[in-house]
Tab-separated table of C-alpha atoms in Angstrom:
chain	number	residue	atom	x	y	z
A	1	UNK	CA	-41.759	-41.265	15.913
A	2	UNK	CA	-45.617	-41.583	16.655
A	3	UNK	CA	-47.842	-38.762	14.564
A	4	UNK	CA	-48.833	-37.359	17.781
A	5	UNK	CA	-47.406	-34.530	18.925
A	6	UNK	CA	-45.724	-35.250	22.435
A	7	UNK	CA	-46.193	-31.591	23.622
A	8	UNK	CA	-49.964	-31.673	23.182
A	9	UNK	CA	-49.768	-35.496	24.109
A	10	UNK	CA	-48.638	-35.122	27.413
A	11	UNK	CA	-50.220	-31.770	28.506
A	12	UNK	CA	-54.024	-32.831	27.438
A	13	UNK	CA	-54.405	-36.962	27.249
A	14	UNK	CA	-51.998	-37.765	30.488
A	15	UNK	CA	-55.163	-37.408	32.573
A	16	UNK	CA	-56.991	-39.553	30.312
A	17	UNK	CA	-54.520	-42.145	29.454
A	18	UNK	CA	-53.774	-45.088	32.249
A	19	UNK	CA	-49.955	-44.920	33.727
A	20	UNK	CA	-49.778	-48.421	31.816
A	21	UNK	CA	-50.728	-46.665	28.328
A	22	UNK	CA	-48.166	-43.876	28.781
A	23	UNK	CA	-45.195	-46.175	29.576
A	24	UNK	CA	-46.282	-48.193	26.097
A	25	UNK	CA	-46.218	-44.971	23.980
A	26	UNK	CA	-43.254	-43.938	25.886
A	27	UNK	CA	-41.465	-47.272	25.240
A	28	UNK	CA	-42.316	-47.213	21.824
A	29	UNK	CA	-41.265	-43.726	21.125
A	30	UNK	CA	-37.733	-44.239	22.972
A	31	UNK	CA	-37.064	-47.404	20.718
A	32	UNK	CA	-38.206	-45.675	17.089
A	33	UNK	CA	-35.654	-42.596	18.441
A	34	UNK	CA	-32.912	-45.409	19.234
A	35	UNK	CA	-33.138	-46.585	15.642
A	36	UNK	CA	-33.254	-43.510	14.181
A	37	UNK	CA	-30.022	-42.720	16.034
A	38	UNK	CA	-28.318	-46.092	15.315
A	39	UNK	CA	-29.067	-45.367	11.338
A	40	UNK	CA	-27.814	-42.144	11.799
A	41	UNK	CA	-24.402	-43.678	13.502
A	42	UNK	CA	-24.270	-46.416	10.482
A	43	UNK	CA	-23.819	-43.831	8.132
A	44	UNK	CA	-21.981	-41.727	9.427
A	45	UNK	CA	-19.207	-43.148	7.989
A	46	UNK	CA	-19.947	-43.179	4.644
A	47	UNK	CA	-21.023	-39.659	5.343
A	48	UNK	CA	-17.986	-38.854	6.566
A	49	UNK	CA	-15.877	-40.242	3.236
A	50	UNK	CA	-17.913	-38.067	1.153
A	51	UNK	CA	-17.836	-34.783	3.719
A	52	UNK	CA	-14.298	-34.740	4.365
A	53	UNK	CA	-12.941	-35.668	0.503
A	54	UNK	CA	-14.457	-32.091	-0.046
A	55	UNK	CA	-13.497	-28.080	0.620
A	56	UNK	CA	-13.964	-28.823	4.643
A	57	UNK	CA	-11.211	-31.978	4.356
A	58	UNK	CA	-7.834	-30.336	4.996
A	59	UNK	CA	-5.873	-31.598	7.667
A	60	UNK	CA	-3.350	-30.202	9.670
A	61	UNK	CA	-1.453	-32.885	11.906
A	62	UNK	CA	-1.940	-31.946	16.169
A	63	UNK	CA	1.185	-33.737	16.780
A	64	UNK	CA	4.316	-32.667	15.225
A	65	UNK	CA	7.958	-31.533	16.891
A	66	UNK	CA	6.157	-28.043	16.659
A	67	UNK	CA	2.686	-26.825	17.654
A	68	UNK	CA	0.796	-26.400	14.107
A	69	UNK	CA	-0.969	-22.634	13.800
A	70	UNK	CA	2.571	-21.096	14.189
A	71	UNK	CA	4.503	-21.789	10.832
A	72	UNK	CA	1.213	-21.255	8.885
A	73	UNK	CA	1.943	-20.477	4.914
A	74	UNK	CA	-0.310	-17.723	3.508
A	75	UNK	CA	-3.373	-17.264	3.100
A	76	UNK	CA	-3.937	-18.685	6.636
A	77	UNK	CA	-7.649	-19.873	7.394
A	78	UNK	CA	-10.158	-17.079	7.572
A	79	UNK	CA	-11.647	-17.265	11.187
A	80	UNK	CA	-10.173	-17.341	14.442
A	81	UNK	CA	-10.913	-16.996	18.454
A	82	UNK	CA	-7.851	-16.244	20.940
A	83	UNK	CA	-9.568	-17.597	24.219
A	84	UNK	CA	-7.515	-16.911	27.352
A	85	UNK	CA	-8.030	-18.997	30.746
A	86	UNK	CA	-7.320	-19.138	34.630
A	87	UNK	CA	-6.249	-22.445	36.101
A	88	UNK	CA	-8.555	-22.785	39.314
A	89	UNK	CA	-7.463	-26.396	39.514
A	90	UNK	CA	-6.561	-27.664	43.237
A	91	UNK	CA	-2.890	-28.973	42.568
A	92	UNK	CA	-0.556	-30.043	40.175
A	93	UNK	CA	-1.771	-33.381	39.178
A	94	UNK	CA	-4.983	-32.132	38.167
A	95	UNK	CA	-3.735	-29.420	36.032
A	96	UNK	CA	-1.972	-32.027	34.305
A	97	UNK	CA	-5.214	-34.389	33.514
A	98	UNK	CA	-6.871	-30.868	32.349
A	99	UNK	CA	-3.627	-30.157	29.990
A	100	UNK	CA	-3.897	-33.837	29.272
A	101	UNK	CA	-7.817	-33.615	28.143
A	102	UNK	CA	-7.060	-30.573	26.197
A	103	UNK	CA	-4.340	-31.597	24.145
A	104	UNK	CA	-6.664	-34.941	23.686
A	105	UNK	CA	-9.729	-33.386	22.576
A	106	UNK	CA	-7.649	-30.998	20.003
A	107	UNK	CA	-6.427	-33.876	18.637
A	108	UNK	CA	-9.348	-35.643	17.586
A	109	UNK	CA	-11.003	-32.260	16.625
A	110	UNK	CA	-8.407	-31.201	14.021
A	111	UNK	CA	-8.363	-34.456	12.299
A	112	UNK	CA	-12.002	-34.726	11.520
A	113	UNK	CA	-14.586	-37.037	13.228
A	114	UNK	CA	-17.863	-38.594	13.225
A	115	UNK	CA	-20.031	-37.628	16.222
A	116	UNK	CA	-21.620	-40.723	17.694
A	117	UNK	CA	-25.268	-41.055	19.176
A	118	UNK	CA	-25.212	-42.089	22.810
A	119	UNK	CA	-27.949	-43.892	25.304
A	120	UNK	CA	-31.062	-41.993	25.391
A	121	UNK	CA	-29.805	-40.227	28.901
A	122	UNK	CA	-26.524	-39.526	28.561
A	123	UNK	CA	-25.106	-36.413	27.744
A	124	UNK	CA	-24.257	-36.214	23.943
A	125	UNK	CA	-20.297	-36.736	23.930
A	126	UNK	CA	-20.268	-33.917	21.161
A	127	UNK	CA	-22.806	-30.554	21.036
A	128	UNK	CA	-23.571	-31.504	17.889
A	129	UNK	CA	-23.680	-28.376	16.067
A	130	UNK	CA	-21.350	-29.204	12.868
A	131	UNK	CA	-23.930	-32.146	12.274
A	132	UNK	CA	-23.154	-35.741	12.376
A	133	UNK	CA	-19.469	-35.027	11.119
A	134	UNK	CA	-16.531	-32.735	12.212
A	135	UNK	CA	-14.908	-31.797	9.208
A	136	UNK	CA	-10.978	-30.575	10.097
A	137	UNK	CA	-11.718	-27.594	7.714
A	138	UNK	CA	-7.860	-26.542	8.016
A	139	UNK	CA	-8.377	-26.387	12.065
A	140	UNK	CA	-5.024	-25.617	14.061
A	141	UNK	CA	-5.163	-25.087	17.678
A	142	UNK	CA	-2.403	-23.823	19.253
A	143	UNK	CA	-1.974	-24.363	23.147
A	144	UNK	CA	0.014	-21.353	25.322
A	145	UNK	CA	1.363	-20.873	28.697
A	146	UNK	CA	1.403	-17.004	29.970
A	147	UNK	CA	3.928	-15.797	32.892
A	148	UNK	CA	1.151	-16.272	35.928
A	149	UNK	CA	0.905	-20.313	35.505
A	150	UNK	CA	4.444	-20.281	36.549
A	151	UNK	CA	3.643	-18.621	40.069
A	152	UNK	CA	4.054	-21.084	43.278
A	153	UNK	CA	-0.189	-22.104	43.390
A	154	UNK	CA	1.954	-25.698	41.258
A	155	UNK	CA	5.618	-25.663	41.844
A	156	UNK	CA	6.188	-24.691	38.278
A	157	UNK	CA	8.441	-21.452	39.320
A	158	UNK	CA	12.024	-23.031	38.199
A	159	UNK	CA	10.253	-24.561	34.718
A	160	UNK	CA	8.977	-21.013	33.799
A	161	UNK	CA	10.399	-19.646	30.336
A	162	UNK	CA	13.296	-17.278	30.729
A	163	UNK	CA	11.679	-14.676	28.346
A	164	UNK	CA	8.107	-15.262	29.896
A	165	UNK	CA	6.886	-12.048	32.012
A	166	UNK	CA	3.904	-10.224	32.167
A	167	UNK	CA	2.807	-7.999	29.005
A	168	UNK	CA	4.321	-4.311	30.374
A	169	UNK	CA	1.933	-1.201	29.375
A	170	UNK	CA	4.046	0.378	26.474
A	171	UNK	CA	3.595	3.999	25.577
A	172	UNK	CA	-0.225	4.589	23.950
A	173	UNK	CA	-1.528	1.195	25.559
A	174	UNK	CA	-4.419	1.412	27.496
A	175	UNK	CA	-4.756	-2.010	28.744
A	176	UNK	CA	-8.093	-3.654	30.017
A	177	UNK	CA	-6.594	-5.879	32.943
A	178	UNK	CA	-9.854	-7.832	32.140
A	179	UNK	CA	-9.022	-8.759	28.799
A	180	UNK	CA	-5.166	-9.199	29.150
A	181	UNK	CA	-2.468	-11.631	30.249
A	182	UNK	CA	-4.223	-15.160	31.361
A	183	UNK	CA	-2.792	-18.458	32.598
A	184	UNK	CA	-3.171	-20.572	29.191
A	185	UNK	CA	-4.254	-18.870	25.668
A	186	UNK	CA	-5.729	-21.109	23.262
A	187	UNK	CA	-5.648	-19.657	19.302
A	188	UNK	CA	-8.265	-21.698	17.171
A	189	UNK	CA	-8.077	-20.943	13.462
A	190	UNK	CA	-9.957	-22.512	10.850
A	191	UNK	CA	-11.614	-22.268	7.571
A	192	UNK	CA	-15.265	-21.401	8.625
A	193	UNK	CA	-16.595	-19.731	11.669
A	194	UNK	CA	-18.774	-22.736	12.413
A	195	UNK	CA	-16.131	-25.132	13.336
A	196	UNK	CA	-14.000	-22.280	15.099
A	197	UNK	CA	-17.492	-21.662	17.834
A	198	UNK	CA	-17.541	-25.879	17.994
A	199	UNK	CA	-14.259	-26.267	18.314
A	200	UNK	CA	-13.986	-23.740	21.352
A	201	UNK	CA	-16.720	-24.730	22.670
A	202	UNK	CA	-15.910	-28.699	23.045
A	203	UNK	CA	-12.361	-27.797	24.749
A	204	UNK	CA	-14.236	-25.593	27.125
A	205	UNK	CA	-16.352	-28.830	27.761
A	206	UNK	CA	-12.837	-30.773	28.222
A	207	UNK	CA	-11.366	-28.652	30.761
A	208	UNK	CA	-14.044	-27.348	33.003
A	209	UNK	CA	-13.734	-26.651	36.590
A	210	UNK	CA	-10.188	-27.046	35.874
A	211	UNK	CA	-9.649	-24.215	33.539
A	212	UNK	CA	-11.902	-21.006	33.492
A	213	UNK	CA	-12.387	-18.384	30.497
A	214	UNK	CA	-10.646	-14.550	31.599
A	215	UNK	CA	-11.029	-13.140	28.308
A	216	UNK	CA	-11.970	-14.281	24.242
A	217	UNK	CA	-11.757	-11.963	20.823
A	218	UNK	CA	-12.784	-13.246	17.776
A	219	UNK	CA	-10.880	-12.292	14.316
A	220	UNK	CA	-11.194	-12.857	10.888
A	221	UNK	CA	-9.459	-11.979	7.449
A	222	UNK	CA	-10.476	-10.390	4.581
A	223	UNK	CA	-11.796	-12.977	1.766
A	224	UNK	CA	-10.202	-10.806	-1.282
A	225	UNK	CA	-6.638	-11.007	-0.459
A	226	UNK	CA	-5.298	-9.701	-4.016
A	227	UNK	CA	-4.922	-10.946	-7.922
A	228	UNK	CA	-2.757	-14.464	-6.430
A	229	UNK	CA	-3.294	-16.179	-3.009
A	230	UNK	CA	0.330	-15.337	-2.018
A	231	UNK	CA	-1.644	-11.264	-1.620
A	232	UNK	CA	-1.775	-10.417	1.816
A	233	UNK	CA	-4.941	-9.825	3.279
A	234	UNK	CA	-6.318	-6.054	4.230
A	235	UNK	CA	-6.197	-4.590	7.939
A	236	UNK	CA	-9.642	-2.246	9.018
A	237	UNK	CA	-7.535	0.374	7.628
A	238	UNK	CA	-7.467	-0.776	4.184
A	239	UNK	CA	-3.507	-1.458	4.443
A	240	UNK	CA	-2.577	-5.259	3.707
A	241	UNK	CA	-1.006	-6.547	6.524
A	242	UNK	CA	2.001	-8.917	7.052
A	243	UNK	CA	3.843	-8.698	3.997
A	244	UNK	CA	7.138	-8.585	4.864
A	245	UNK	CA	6.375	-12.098	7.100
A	246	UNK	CA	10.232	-13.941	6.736
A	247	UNK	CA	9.819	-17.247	5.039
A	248	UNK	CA	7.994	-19.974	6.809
A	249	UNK	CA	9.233	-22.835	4.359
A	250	UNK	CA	13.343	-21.684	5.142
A	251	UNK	CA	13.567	-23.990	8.557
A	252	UNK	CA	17.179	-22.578	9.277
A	253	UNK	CA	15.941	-19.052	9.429
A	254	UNK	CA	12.705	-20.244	11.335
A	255	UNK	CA	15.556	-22.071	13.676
A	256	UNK	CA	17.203	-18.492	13.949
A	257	UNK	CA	13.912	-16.563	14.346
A	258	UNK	CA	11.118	-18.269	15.880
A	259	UNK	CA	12.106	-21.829	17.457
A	260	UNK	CA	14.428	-21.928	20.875
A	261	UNK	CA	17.402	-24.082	20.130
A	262	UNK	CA	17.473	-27.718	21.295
A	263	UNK	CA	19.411	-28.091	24.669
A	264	UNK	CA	22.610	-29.266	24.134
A	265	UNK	CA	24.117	-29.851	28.339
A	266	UNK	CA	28.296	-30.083	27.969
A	267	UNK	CA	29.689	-33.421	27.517
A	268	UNK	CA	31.399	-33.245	31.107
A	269	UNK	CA	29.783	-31.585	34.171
A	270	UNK	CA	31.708	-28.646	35.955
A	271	UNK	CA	32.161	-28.794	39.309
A	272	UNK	CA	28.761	-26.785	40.656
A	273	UNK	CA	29.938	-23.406	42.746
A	274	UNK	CA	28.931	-23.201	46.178
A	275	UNK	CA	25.761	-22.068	46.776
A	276	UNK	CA	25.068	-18.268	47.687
A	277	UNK	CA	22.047	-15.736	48.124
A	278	UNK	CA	23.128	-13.903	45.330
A	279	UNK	CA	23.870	-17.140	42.955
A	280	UNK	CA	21.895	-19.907	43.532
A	281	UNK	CA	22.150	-23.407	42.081
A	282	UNK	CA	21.289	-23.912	38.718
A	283	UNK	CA	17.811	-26.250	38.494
A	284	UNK	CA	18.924	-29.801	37.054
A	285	UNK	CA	16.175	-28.464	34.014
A	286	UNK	CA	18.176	-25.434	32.910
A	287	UNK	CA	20.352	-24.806	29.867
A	288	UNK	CA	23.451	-22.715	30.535
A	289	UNK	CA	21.606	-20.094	28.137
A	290	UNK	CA	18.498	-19.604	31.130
A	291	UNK	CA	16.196	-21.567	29.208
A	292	UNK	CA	14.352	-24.992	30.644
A	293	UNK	CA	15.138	-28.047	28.166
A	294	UNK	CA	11.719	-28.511	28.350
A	295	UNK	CA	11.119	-25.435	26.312
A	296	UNK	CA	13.214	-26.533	23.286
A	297	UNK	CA	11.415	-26.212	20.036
A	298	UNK	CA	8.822	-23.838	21.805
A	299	UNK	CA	8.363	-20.218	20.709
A	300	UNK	CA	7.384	-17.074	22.801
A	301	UNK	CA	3.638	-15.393	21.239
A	302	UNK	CA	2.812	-12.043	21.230
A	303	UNK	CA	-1.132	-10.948	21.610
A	304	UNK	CA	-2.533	-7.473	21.619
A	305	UNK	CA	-5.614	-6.824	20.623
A	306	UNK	CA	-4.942	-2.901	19.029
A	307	UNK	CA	-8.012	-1.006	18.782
A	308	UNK	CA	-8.315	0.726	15.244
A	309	UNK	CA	-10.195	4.399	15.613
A	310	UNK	CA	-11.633	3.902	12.075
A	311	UNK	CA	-13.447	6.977	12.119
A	312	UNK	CA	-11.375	8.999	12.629
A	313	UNK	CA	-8.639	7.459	10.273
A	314	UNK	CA	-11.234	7.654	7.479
A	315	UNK	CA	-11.188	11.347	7.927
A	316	UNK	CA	-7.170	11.412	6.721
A	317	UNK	CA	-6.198	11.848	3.092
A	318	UNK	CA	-5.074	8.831	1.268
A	319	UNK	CA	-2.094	10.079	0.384
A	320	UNK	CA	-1.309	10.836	3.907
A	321	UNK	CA	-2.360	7.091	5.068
A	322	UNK	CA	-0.019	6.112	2.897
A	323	UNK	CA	2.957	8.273	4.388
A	324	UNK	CA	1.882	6.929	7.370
A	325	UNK	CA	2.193	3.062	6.768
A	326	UNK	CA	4.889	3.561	3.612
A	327	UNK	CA	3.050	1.710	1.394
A	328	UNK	CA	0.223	2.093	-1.367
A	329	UNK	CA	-3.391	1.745	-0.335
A	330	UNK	CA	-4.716	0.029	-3.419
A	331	UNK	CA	-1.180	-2.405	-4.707
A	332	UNK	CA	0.080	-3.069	-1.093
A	333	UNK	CA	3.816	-1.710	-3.036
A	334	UNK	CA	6.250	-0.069	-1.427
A	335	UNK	CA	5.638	4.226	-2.138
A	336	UNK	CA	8.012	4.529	-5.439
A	337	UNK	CA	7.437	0.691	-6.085
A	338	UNK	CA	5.020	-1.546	-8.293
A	339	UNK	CA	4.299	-4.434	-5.909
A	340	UNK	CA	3.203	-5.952	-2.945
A	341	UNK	CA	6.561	-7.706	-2.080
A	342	UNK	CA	9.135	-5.484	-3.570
A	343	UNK	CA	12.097	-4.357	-1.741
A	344	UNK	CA	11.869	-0.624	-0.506
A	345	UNK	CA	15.267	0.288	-0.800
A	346	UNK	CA	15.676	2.521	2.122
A	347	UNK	CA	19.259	3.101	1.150
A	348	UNK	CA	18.264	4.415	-1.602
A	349	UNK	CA	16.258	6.558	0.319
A	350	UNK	CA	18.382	7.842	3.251
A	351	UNK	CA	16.369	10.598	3.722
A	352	UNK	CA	13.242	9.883	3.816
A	353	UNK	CA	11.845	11.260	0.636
A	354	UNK	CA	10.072	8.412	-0.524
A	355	UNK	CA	9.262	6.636	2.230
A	356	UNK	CA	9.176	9.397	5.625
A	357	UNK	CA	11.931	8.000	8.413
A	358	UNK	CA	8.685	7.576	10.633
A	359	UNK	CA	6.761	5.760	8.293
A	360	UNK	CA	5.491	2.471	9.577
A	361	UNK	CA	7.051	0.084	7.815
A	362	UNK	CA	10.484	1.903	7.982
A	363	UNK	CA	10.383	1.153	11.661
A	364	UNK	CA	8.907	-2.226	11.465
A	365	UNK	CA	11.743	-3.577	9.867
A	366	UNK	CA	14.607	-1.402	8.709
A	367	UNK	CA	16.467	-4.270	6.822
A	368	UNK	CA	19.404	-3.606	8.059
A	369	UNK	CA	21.982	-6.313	8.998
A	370	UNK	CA	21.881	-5.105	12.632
A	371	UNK	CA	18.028	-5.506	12.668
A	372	UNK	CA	17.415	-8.618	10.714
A	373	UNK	CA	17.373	-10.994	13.846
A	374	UNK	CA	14.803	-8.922	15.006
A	375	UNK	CA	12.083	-9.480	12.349
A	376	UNK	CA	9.218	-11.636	14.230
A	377	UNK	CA	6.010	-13.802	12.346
A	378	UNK	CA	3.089	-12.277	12.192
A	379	UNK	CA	-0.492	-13.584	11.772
A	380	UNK	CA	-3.075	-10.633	12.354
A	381	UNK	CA	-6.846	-11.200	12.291
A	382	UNK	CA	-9.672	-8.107	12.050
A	383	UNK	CA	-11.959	-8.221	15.174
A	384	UNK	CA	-15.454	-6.281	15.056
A	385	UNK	CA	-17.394	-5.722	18.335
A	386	UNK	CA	-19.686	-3.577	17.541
A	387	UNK	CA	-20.662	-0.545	18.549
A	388	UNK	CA	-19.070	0.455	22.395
A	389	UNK	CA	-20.752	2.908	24.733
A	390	UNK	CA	-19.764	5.813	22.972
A	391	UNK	CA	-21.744	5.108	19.769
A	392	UNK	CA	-18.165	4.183	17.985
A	393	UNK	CA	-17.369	1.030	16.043
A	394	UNK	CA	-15.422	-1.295	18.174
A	395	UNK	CA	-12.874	-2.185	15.299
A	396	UNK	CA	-9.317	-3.401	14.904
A	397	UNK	CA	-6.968	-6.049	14.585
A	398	UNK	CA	-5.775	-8.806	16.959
A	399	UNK	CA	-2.183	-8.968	16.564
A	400	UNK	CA	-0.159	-12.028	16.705
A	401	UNK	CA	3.295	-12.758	16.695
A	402	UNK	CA	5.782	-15.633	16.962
A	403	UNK	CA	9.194	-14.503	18.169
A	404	UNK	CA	12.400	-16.613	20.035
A	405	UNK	CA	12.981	-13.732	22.157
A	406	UNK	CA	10.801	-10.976	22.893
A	407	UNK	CA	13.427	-8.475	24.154
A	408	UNK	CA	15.080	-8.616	21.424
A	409	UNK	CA	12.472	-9.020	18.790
A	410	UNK	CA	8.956	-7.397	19.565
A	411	UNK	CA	9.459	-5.166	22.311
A	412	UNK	CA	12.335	-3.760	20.210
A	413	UNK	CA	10.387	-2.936	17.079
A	414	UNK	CA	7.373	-1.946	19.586
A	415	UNK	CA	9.370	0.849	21.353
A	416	UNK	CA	10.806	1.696	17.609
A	417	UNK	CA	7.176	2.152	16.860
A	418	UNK	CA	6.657	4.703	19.250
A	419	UNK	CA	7.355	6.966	17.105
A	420	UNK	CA	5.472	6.267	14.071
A	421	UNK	CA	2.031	9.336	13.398
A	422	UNK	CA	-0.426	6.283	13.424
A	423	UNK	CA	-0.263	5.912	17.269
A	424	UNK	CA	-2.711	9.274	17.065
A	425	UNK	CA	-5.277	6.129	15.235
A	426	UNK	CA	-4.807	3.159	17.220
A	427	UNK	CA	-4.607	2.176	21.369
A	428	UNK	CA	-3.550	-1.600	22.391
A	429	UNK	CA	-6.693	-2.650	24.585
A	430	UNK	CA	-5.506	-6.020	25.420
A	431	UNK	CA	-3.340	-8.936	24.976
A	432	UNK	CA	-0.523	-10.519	26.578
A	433	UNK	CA	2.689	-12.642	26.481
A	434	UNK	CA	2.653	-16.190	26.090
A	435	UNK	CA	4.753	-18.861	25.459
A	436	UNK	CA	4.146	-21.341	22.924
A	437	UNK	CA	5.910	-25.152	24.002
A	438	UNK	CA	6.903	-27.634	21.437
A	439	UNK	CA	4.175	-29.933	19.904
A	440	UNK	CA	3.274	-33.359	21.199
A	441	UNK	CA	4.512	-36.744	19.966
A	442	UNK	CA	1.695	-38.314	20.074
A	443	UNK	CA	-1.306	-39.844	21.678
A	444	UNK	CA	-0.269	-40.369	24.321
A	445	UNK	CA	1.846	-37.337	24.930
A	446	UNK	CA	0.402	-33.681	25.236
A	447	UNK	CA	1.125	-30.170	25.264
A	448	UNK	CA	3.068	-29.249	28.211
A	449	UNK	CA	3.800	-32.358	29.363
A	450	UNK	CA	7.476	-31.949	30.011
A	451	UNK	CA	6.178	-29.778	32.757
A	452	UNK	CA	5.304	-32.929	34.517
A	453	UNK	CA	7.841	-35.292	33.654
């Protein structure tokens, strides 16, 4: 670059300088720029070996039979953004390209990249903001459909999920319509915040004027989970959160739990009952269970984003928190237990003595044979918005859950929790219900694409 400076170049010596004099210190300024950016480009690669062999290098594969930021082992990465959209797209086949681009753009961000430099005019193909490399930095980004995309604005009615419906208000929500429900929900998690703003902010750049943003939260965890990683990490309430999670690593109770079976149509077709209003043909799609095939290996999420009166919950006793949630502030144990991850024995405890009937974990999950295909996979994140109009701390957590069937998994243990004394400290602002489809195969396949086939 010429020692001049080009503000006080331009401004003061253009009326002294000769057109032909200007368009030489111009040329020659655009040229030392285009070899600064070419040297930048040339080593970017080396760059890049040393950048991603360190903490940022973690992997996680886009394409997979299942979406990756759903079967997440503990600790999960640190920082996250739920970002819910509106397709304003004109038809069908354009929703698809923006699907298409999104899927394609999430690929290349989770597995780490080198951001090239471009002509002088062209708009940079990356913002730039993570420097000349994208580290993956543990980055999962899971793609979501919610009950409106399925309306008749692209045919997709018959394809729609059988368990996909609109979040209902339960008793204590309060729900913002204008940050709830949404026509795709995209959940970006990932080691540092820094990648989790670029990463949003290049898919928003892959899908505009296709796909527009209704509402966003932003979430982290808490960076001192406990004496081994396997600790949960703490809630805005002090409470560790999650620890009774079922076992990510056991596939066959993930296949019982979280993942809809794989269609399995009968060997020989039945002769297909005459039409009527009140039973119509089956679409060719549909498993006998309700389900479209296209949906196998999918899972159904759960968001609400619960706003945590903080103030007013550090005003109780610890000793009644604790009868609240059933567990120990300080251990994460069980009340009467030692650990984080003990059993609490509630037949031992038939009465409530130990652990009160209400207590929140007692209704969570009573481990009881008749409840145990009910338990659902959490992954909550804190949110902080500051301070709202009232002068109180906008705190709380954005809840997440993977469930096969909603019914008969979260809005079960939700009305069970209707009950519990902490619904005096908390009120579900937002959220919604989404369903999660199965991952893509690769390149040159995409999230969502059976909806197309």
């Amino acid at each position: 670059m010429s020692p001049l400076d080009r503000r006080q170049f331009l401004t003061g010596s253009a009326a002294v300088l000769g057109a032909g004099a200007l368009g030489a210190i111009a040329g020659a300024e655009a040229e030392a720029e285009s070899r600064a950016n070419a040297a930048v480009t040339q080593s970017a690669s080396e760059q890049a070996r040393i950048a991603l062999g360190g903490e940022l290098a973690t992997r996680v594969p886009f394409d997979a039979p299942h979406q990756a930021g759903i079967l997440t082992p503990a600790p999960a990465q640190a920082q996250a953004t739920f970002v819910a959209l509106d397709a304003i797209a004109p038809n069908r086949g354009v929703l698809a390209t923006a699907l298409q681009n999104l899927s394609t753009r999430a690929r290349s961000l989770t597995q780490g990249d080198t951001v090239g430099a471009e002509e002088l005019d062209d708009p940079p193909p990356d913002s730039g903001i993570l420097g000349p490399i994208n580290a993956p930095d543990e980055l999962t980004i899971t793609i979501a459909f919610g009950a409106s995309l399925f309306d008749r604005r692209y045919g997709l009615q018959a394809l729609r999920p059988r368990g996909l419906e609109r979040m209902p208000n339960f008793a204590h929500d309060n729900l913002d319509p204008a940050r709830s429900h949404g026509d795709v929900l995209l959940s970006v998690c990932a080691g540092q915040r820094d990648t989790v703003t670029h990463t949003v902010r290049e898919l928003m750049r892959s899908v505009v004027g296709h796909l527009t943003p209704r509402w966003r939260i932003d979430g982290f965890q808490s960076a001192r989970r406990g004496p081994t990683p396997a600790n949960h990490p703490r809630n805005l309430f002090a409470f560790r959160d999650g620890t009774a999670n079922p076992d990510v690593n056991d596939a066959s109770l993930m296949d019982e739990l979280i993942w809809l079976p794989p269609a399995h149509p009968p060997t020989t077709q039945p002769a297909r009952p005459l039409a009527t209003p009140s039973a119509p043909p089956a679409s060719p799609g549909a498993r006998s269970s309700g389900e479209p095939a296209w949906a196998s290996g999918g899972t159904y999420q759960v968001v609400r984003t619960i706003r945590m009166h903080v103030e007013f919950w550090d005003r109780v006793g610890m000793f009644e928190q604790q009868k609240m949630i059933g567990r120990y502030r300080v251990s994460g144990a069980p009340l009467g237990g030692t650990n984080e991850f003990e059993d609490p024995r509630y037949d031992l405890d038939p009465q409530g003595k130990r652990i009160p009937l209400v207590a929140h974990i007692r209704l969570a999950n009573p481990r009881t044979p008749q409840t145990a295909d009910q338990r659902i996979l959490r992954r909550g994140y804190n949110f902080d918005r500051g301070i709202d109009e009232a002068g109180d701390l906008d705190q709380g957590l954005v809840f997440v859950a993977f469930n096969q069937d909603i019914q008969r998994q979260f809005a079960t243990i939700q009305k069970r929790l209707e009950e519990e004394e902490m619904v005096d400290y908390i009120t579900p602002v937002g959220g919604g219900y989404f369903f999660a489809p199965p991952g893509a195969h690769g390149p040159g396949d995409w999230v969502g694409s059976g909806l197309f086939v």
